[in-house]
Each structure stands twice: as structure tokens, then as C-alpha cells.
Short mmCIF file of C-alpha atoms in Angstrom, two decimals:
data_model
loop_
_atom_site.label_atom_id
_atom_site.label_comp_id
_atom_site.label_asym_id
_atom_site.label_seq_id
_atom_site.Cartn_x
_atom_site.Cartn_y
_atom_site.Cartn_z
CA MET E 1499 40.15 -8.00 42.13
CA ASN E 1500 43.90 -8.83 41.60
CA ILE E 1501 45.71 -7.72 44.85
CA ALA E 1502 49.09 -7.86 46.13
CA PHE E 1503 49.27 -7.80 49.87
CA LEU E 1504 52.68 -6.77 51.55
CA GLY E 1505 53.14 -7.39 55.21
CA LEU E 1506 51.86 -10.45 57.16
CA GLY E 1507 52.25 -9.24 60.83
CA ASN E 1508 49.65 -9.60 63.53
CA MET E 1509 47.46 -7.11 61.53
CA GLY E 1510 48.45 -7.96 57.89
CA ALA E 1511 47.80 -11.82 58.02
CA PRO E 1512 44.31 -11.84 59.13
CA MET E 1513 43.33 -9.07 56.85
CA ALA E 1514 44.96 -11.02 53.94
CA LEU E 1515 43.12 -14.20 54.80
CA ASN E 1516 39.76 -12.27 54.68
CA LEU E 1517 40.53 -11.09 51.21
CA VAL E 1518 41.20 -14.56 50.05
CA ARG E 1519 38.15 -15.91 51.57
CA ALA E 1520 36.13 -13.14 50.05
CA GLY E 1521 37.33 -14.41 46.60
CA HIS E 1522 39.94 -11.87 45.75
CA GLN E 1523 42.96 -13.02 43.69
CA LEU E 1524 45.83 -12.53 46.18
CA THR E 1525 49.54 -12.50 45.95
CA VAL E 1526 51.16 -11.86 49.29
CA TYR E 1527 54.77 -11.03 50.17
CA ASN E 1528 56.38 -10.98 53.66
CA ARG E 1529 60.06 -10.29 54.73
CA THR E 1530 59.86 -13.43 56.87
CA ALA E 1531 58.61 -15.86 54.36
CA GLY E 1532 57.37 -18.43 56.84
CA ARG E 1533 54.43 -16.10 57.85
CA ALA E 1534 52.99 -16.70 54.40
CA ASP E 1535 52.52 -20.17 54.94
CA ALA E 1536 48.97 -19.81 56.19
CA LEU E 1537 48.06 -17.82 53.16
CA ALA E 1538 49.49 -20.35 50.53
CA SER E 1539 47.11 -23.18 52.22
CA ALA E 1540 44.15 -20.71 51.63
CA ALA E 1541 45.14 -20.44 47.93
CA ALA E 1542 46.95 -17.14 47.93
CA ARG E 1543 50.11 -16.98 45.68
CA ILE E 1544 53.35 -16.45 47.53
CA ALA E 1545 55.77 -13.88 45.97
CA ALA E 1546 59.64 -14.08 46.70
CA THR E 1547 60.14 -10.23 46.37
CA PRO E 1548 57.83 -7.19 46.54
CA THR E 1549 58.51 -6.59 42.77
CA GLU E 1550 57.18 -10.02 41.89
CA ALA E 1551 54.26 -9.54 44.08
CA VAL E 1552 52.90 -6.42 42.33
CA ALA E 1553 53.60 -7.45 38.57
CA ASP E 1554 50.09 -7.85 37.79
CA ALA E 1555 48.26 -6.15 40.41
CA GLU E 1556 45.27 -3.89 40.22
CA ALA E 1557 46.01 -2.92 43.91
CA VAL E 1558 48.69 -3.18 46.26
CA ILE E 1559 48.01 -3.15 49.98
CA THR E 1560 50.83 -2.38 52.36
CA MET E 1561 50.56 -3.18 56.03
CA VAL E 1562 53.94 -2.85 57.90
CA ALA E 1563 55.36 -1.65 61.08
CA ASP E 1564 56.65 1.83 60.23
CA ASP E 1565 57.92 4.23 57.52
CA HIS E 1566 61.26 2.53 57.44
CA ALA E 1567 59.62 -0.78 56.50
CA LEU E 1568 57.49 0.82 53.96
CA MET E 1569 60.49 2.52 52.50
CA GLN E 1570 62.34 -0.73 52.24
CA LEU E 1571 59.29 -2.17 50.38
CA ALA E 1572 58.81 0.44 48.09
CA PHE E 1573 62.32 1.87 47.41
CA GLY E 1574 64.69 -1.21 48.09
CA GLU E 1575 66.54 -3.19 45.80
CA THR E 1576 63.46 -5.33 44.96
CA GLY E 1577 60.98 -2.34 45.77
CA PHE E 1578 57.64 -2.62 44.32
CA LEU E 1579 57.40 0.93 43.02
CA GLN E 1580 59.77 0.07 40.14
CA SER E 1581 57.03 -2.67 38.85
CA LEU E 1582 53.70 -1.27 39.96
CA PRO E 1583 51.69 -1.16 36.79
CA PRO E 1584 50.38 2.33 35.60
CA GLY E 1585 46.73 2.87 36.71
CA SER E 1586 47.08 0.71 39.79
CA ILE E 1587 46.33 1.69 43.37
CA HIS E 1588 48.61 1.62 46.26
CA ILE E 1589 46.60 1.42 49.51
CA SER E 1590 48.74 2.02 52.53
CA MET E 1591 46.98 0.69 55.58
CA SER E 1592 49.96 1.15 58.02
CA THR E 1593 50.45 3.80 60.61
CA ILE E 1594 52.97 6.18 58.88
CA GLY E 1595 54.11 9.77 59.20
CA VAL E 1596 52.12 12.64 57.53
CA ALA E 1597 55.18 13.74 55.80
CA PHE E 1598 56.06 10.31 54.34
CA ALA E 1599 52.43 9.89 53.15
CA ARG E 1600 52.86 13.39 51.29
CA THR E 1601 55.77 12.00 49.64
CA LEU E 1602 54.04 8.86 48.51
CA THR E 1603 51.06 10.87 47.29
CA GLU E 1604 53.19 13.06 44.98
CA MET E 1605 55.36 10.19 43.75
CA HIS E 1606 52.49 8.17 42.85
CA ALA E 1607 50.76 11.14 41.10
CA SER E 1608 53.77 11.85 39.02
CA ALA E 1609 53.89 8.07 37.86
CA LYS E 1610 50.13 8.26 36.90
CA ARG E 1611 49.37 5.79 39.62
CA ALA E 1612 46.70 6.43 42.40
CA PHE E 1613 47.54 6.49 46.25
CA VAL E 1614 45.04 6.01 49.02
CA SER E 1615 45.82 6.32 52.74
CA ALA E 1616 43.71 3.88 54.57
CA PRO E 1617 45.16 3.18 58.09
CA VAL E 1618 43.01 1.29 60.51
CA LEU E 1619 41.80 1.24 63.98
CA GLY E 1620 41.50 -2.03 65.84
CA ARG E 1621 43.67 -4.73 67.44
CA PRO E 1622 44.38 -8.16 65.81
CA GLU E 1623 41.36 -9.76 66.95
CA ALA E 1624 39.21 -6.92 65.29
CA ALA E 1625 41.32 -7.71 61.92
CA ALA E 1626 40.65 -11.33 62.17
CA ALA E 1627 36.74 -10.55 62.75
CA ALA E 1628 36.73 -7.91 59.76
CA LYS E 1629 35.67 -5.34 62.31
CA LEU E 1630 38.26 -2.75 61.74
CA LEU E 1631 37.41 0.79 61.37
CA ILE E 1632 39.02 2.22 58.15
CA LEU E 1633 40.02 5.71 57.77
CA ALA E 1634 40.39 6.31 54.10
CA ALA E 1635 41.54 9.32 52.09
CA GLY E 1636 42.01 9.79 48.31
CA PRO E 1637 40.37 10.86 45.14
CA GLU E 1638 36.64 10.04 45.26
CA ALA E 1639 36.71 7.90 42.03
CA ILE E 1640 39.77 5.71 43.49
CA LEU E 1641 37.97 5.20 46.82
CA ASP E 1642 34.94 3.92 44.89
CA ARG E 1643 37.27 1.30 43.46
CA CYS E 1644 38.51 0.34 46.80
CA ARG E 1645 35.06 -0.36 48.36
CA SER E 1646 35.20 -3.91 47.60
CA ILE E 1647 38.30 -4.19 49.52
CA PHE E 1648 37.30 -2.23 52.42
CA SER E 1649 34.09 -3.94 52.80
CA VAL E 1650 35.90 -7.37 53.42
CA LEU E 1651 38.27 -5.88 55.96
CA GLY E 1652 36.27 -3.70 58.11
CA GLN E 1653 32.92 -3.01 59.83
CA LYS E 1654 33.00 0.65 58.74
CA THR E 1655 35.01 2.91 56.39
CA ILE E 1656 34.99 6.72 57.21
CA VAL E 1657 36.21 8.96 54.22
CA ILE E 1658 38.27 11.53 55.56
CA SER E 1659 39.28 13.56 52.57
CA THR E 1660 40.48 13.65 49.04
CA ASP E 1661 43.86 14.36 50.21
CA PRO E 1662 45.49 11.02 51.46
CA PRO E 1663 47.66 12.41 54.29
CA ALA E 1664 44.62 13.59 56.10
CA ALA E 1665 43.88 10.05 57.03
CA ASN E 1666 47.37 9.63 58.52
CA VAL E 1667 46.53 12.83 60.69
CA ILE E 1668 43.46 11.21 61.91
CA LYS E 1669 45.13 7.85 62.61
CA LEU E 1670 47.83 9.55 64.67
CA CYS E 1671 45.14 11.70 66.60
CA GLY E 1672 43.42 8.40 67.37
CA ASN E 1673 46.54 6.44 68.58
CA PHE E 1674 47.52 9.58 70.75
CA LEU E 1675 44.12 9.47 72.58
CA ILE E 1676 44.34 5.67 73.00
CA ALA E 1677 47.75 5.95 74.44
CA SER E 1678 46.62 8.89 76.74
CA ILE E 1679 43.69 6.62 78.14
CA ILE E 1680 46.09 3.67 78.64
CA GLU E 1681 48.42 6.01 80.65
CA THR E 1682 45.69 7.59 82.55
CA LEU E 1683 44.17 4.14 83.42
CA GLY E 1684 47.75 2.93 84.65
CA GLU E 1685 47.94 5.79 86.92
CA ALA E 1686 44.37 5.25 88.30
CA PHE E 1687 45.16 1.65 88.92
CA ALA E 1688 48.25 2.59 90.54
CA LEU E 1689 46.77 5.01 93.00
CA ALA E 1690 43.94 2.30 93.85
CA ARG E 1691 46.37 -0.44 94.45
CA LYS E 1692 48.79 1.76 96.53
CA SER E 1693 45.68 2.95 98.49
CA GLY E 1694 44.83 -0.66 99.35
CA VAL E 1695 42.01 -1.08 96.69
CA PRO E 1696 42.22 -4.20 94.71
CA ALA E 1697 42.69 -3.52 90.91
CA ALA E 1698 39.52 -5.93 90.29
CA LYS E 1699 37.21 -3.52 92.26
CA LEU E 1700 38.17 -0.46 90.39
CA LEU E 1701 37.81 -2.25 87.13
CA GLU E 1702 34.30 -3.47 88.07
CA VAL E 1703 33.55 0.22 88.55
CA LEU E 1704 35.03 1.38 85.40
CA THR E 1705 33.23 -1.11 83.35
CA GLY E 1706 29.93 -1.22 85.24
CA SER E 1707 27.93 1.02 83.26
CA PRO E 1708 26.30 0.39 79.83
CA ALA E 1709 28.05 3.67 78.50
CA THR E 1710 31.51 2.45 79.22
CA ALA E 1711 33.77 2.92 76.46
CA PRO E 1712 35.28 -0.26 74.82
CA LEU E 1713 38.71 1.02 75.26
CA VAL E 1714 38.33 1.46 78.97
CA SER E 1715 37.00 -2.13 79.23
CA THR E 1716 39.78 -3.65 77.03
CA TYR E 1717 42.80 -1.80 78.54
CA GLY E 1718 41.51 -1.69 82.02
CA THR E 1719 41.14 -5.64 82.00
CA ILE E 1720 44.65 -6.03 80.67
CA ILE E 1721 46.03 -3.68 83.20
CA ALA E 1722 43.97 -4.92 86.23
CA GLU E 1723 45.07 -8.46 85.39
CA GLY E 1724 48.60 -7.64 84.18
CA LYS E 1725 48.26 -9.63 81.12
CA PHE E 1726 50.54 -7.68 78.92
CA SER E 1727 51.66 -10.76 76.77
CA PRO E 1728 51.09 -11.85 74.11
CA PRO E 1729 51.02 -8.40 72.66
CA GLY E 1730 48.15 -7.20 70.46
CA PHE E 1731 50.21 -4.05 69.51
CA ARG E 1732 54.01 -4.27 70.71
CA LEU E 1733 55.10 -1.63 72.86
CA PRO E 1734 57.92 0.05 70.58
CA LEU E 1735 55.15 0.53 68.05
CA GLY E 1736 53.37 2.61 70.65
CA LEU E 1737 56.63 4.64 70.98
CA LYS E 1738 56.93 5.00 67.13
CA ASP E 1739 53.35 6.33 66.99
CA VAL E 1740 53.96 8.88 69.72
CA ARG E 1741 57.04 10.14 67.95
CA LEU E 1742 55.03 10.34 64.63
CA VAL E 1743 52.54 12.43 66.64
CA LEU E 1744 55.21 14.79 68.02
CA GLY E 1745 56.52 15.08 64.48
CA ALA E 1746 53.22 16.10 63.17
CA GLY E 1747 52.84 18.46 66.05
CA ASP E 1748 56.07 20.23 65.26
CA ALA E 1749 55.27 20.49 61.51
CA ALA E 1750 51.91 21.99 62.33
CA ALA E 1751 53.26 24.34 65.30
CA VAL E 1752 50.95 22.50 67.83
CA PRO E 1753 52.19 22.01 71.28
CA LEU E 1754 51.42 18.34 72.44
CA PRO E 1755 52.55 18.27 76.20
CA VAL E 1756 50.73 15.15 76.84
CA ALA E 1757 52.43 13.40 73.86
CA SER E 1758 55.74 14.47 75.30
CA LEU E 1759 54.73 12.68 78.80
CA LEU E 1760 53.78 9.54 76.85
CA HIS E 1761 57.20 9.57 74.72
CA ASP E 1762 58.82 9.38 77.94
CA ALA E 1763 56.70 6.67 79.52
CA PHE E 1764 57.06 4.45 76.35
CA LEU E 1765 60.93 5.19 76.46
CA THR E 1766 61.10 4.20 80.09
CA ALA E 1767 59.15 1.00 79.36
CA VAL E 1768 61.45 0.15 76.60
CA GLY E 1769 64.59 0.90 78.94
CA ARG E 1770 63.30 -1.51 81.47
CA GLY E 1771 62.91 -4.35 78.99
CA TYR E 1772 59.22 -4.30 78.07
CA SER E 1773 59.70 -4.17 74.24
CA ASP E 1774 58.08 -7.57 73.79
CA LEU E 1775 54.96 -6.56 75.75
CA ASP E 1776 51.78 -4.93 74.75
CA TRP E 1777 51.89 -1.26 74.55
CA SER E 1778 49.50 -0.94 77.52
CA ALA E 1779 52.66 -2.12 79.55
CA ILE E 1780 53.28 1.67 79.95
CA ALA E 1781 50.96 0.98 82.95
CA LYS E 1782 53.72 -0.99 84.63
CA VAL E 1783 55.78 1.96 84.54
CA ALA E 1784 53.17 4.04 86.33
CA ALA E 1785 52.72 1.11 88.83
CA GLU E 1786 56.65 0.86 89.33
CA ASN E 1787 56.86 4.60 89.78
CA ALA E 1788 54.61 4.30 92.61
CA GLY E 1789 56.67 1.63 94.18
CA LEU E 1790 54.37 -1.30 93.12
CA PRO E 1791 55.46 -4.60 91.63
#
């Protein structure tokens, strides 16, 4: 398939590389041009603007940090919406707000183009290994056309709905739960350490069962070892996601008190200068609140 891939960050770059290796014809664009060099050596075509990238595309995949970045790609001076061919598919794989996903759904429909929300669960190492969990929503016939893409990028695709924003709701719920687990782990490790129990011993117990969830093992290890850098998912992106969760809760009239607590934890971490760390660095806040280094 002739694909335009826009956004070559920690997640997008390995995803794009997997598509090239699978034989798809790929044109890539990234705001910071140097990040496209590895794709150029892998036979992808490098575009100077989003408009140029999508000119002949059957599908355009966007994988960027937030709503604002996607707005710039889509609606900016060289935004791709003005050049995306009729009948093509826009596959949004970013974590974006539910309301913005609704806007994109309606805009593409009015222009006789297809829109699919397909956010992913997984860290950069999962993206590189094509082990992402893809949450896809859109018209059934359009999702069928996307399967050759999804099969290259992830180990499993779960079809959420024929309505694209439903996938964004699920992704936000997933990230909300992950952030909640990270916060709880941070508090548990703070309690153990303040009580004189080595973090490594708590980690041994938490990961000692064959039934231990991978999330507990992954983030428990990061927290116990204090290895918050290099980040797999930067802390400000966690703050952004929690804000999106709270916005979705407001829109649906769903109180989310734990999300409010998480918002404060992330905001505190940003205020303490942890923006370049992994989002699991909210555990540092829990430790510091307990008087620990």
C-alpha cells in the first residue's frame, strides 16, 4: 500500500520502519527533519511538508504527541487535509481527545474520505518489536482495508466500534489505569523504603508470581531501580493524557477523583523539573512526599 507516515518520534519511527520492511511504499514527514534519516536509508521517501507527503497516499498515518501537534499537521499552512486524495484513509494512531476525534470523523466524512482511530498500547520497545496492541474503530469495510497495516505494527488488533472516537475513549481509559498503577506502585515503594524494607525486596515479591501483570513488572522495576531516564514515555505526555481523561469525564458527566489526584501528581513532577523523565517519575513525587531522596 502507498502510505504516508507523519510523526517520527519514539513510537512513530520504529512503526514506520516496520512498514518499510514489510514492503509498503512509504513517504514520511517529521517536523524535525533529522529524525527521518534512518527511514531514508531504509528506502522510505522523505517529504518536506505534510502536503507533499500525502499527495499520492492511499492511507496517511499520524503518530504525534497531542491534539495541538495533529492540528498543525492537518490544518497548518502546509497541512495534509488540503491535499489528501478523496477515497483515502486517515489512520490516527496518536492519543488524542475524544472531542477532537469526533471533529476529524465529521470533517473526513464531509470530504468523502475515511477516518479510523487506531491508538496503540505499548512502549517504544513494543513498537520496534511490532508487539503493540492496536485499538481500532471505524467503518467495517475501511478497517478491512487497514488490516495489512495493523498486522505489521502490532501483535493484536481489537476492533472497538464502527464509531472512531470510541477507540479514543478506550485508549484514555487504558492510560488512566496504567497511570493509576504507577502512582500506587510509587506509594507502595515509598512506604517500604520509609519502613526500612529494601525496594528490591518489595519488587521481588510483586514480581514473584507467574500471574504478575507485565505492567507491575515493567514499572515496578523502573521505580525500584530509579531508572527514569531515558524515557519511554515522557512525563508531560502523561500529564496531557490525564487532562484528556478529565476532559472526557467532564463531557460524559463522570466524576474521576483518582484522575484528579494523578493530575496533581504529574503537575507536581513537572514543577519539580522532571519533564525529561519517564512518566513513571511520578513515583519520585511519592517518595519525596515521604521525605525520601
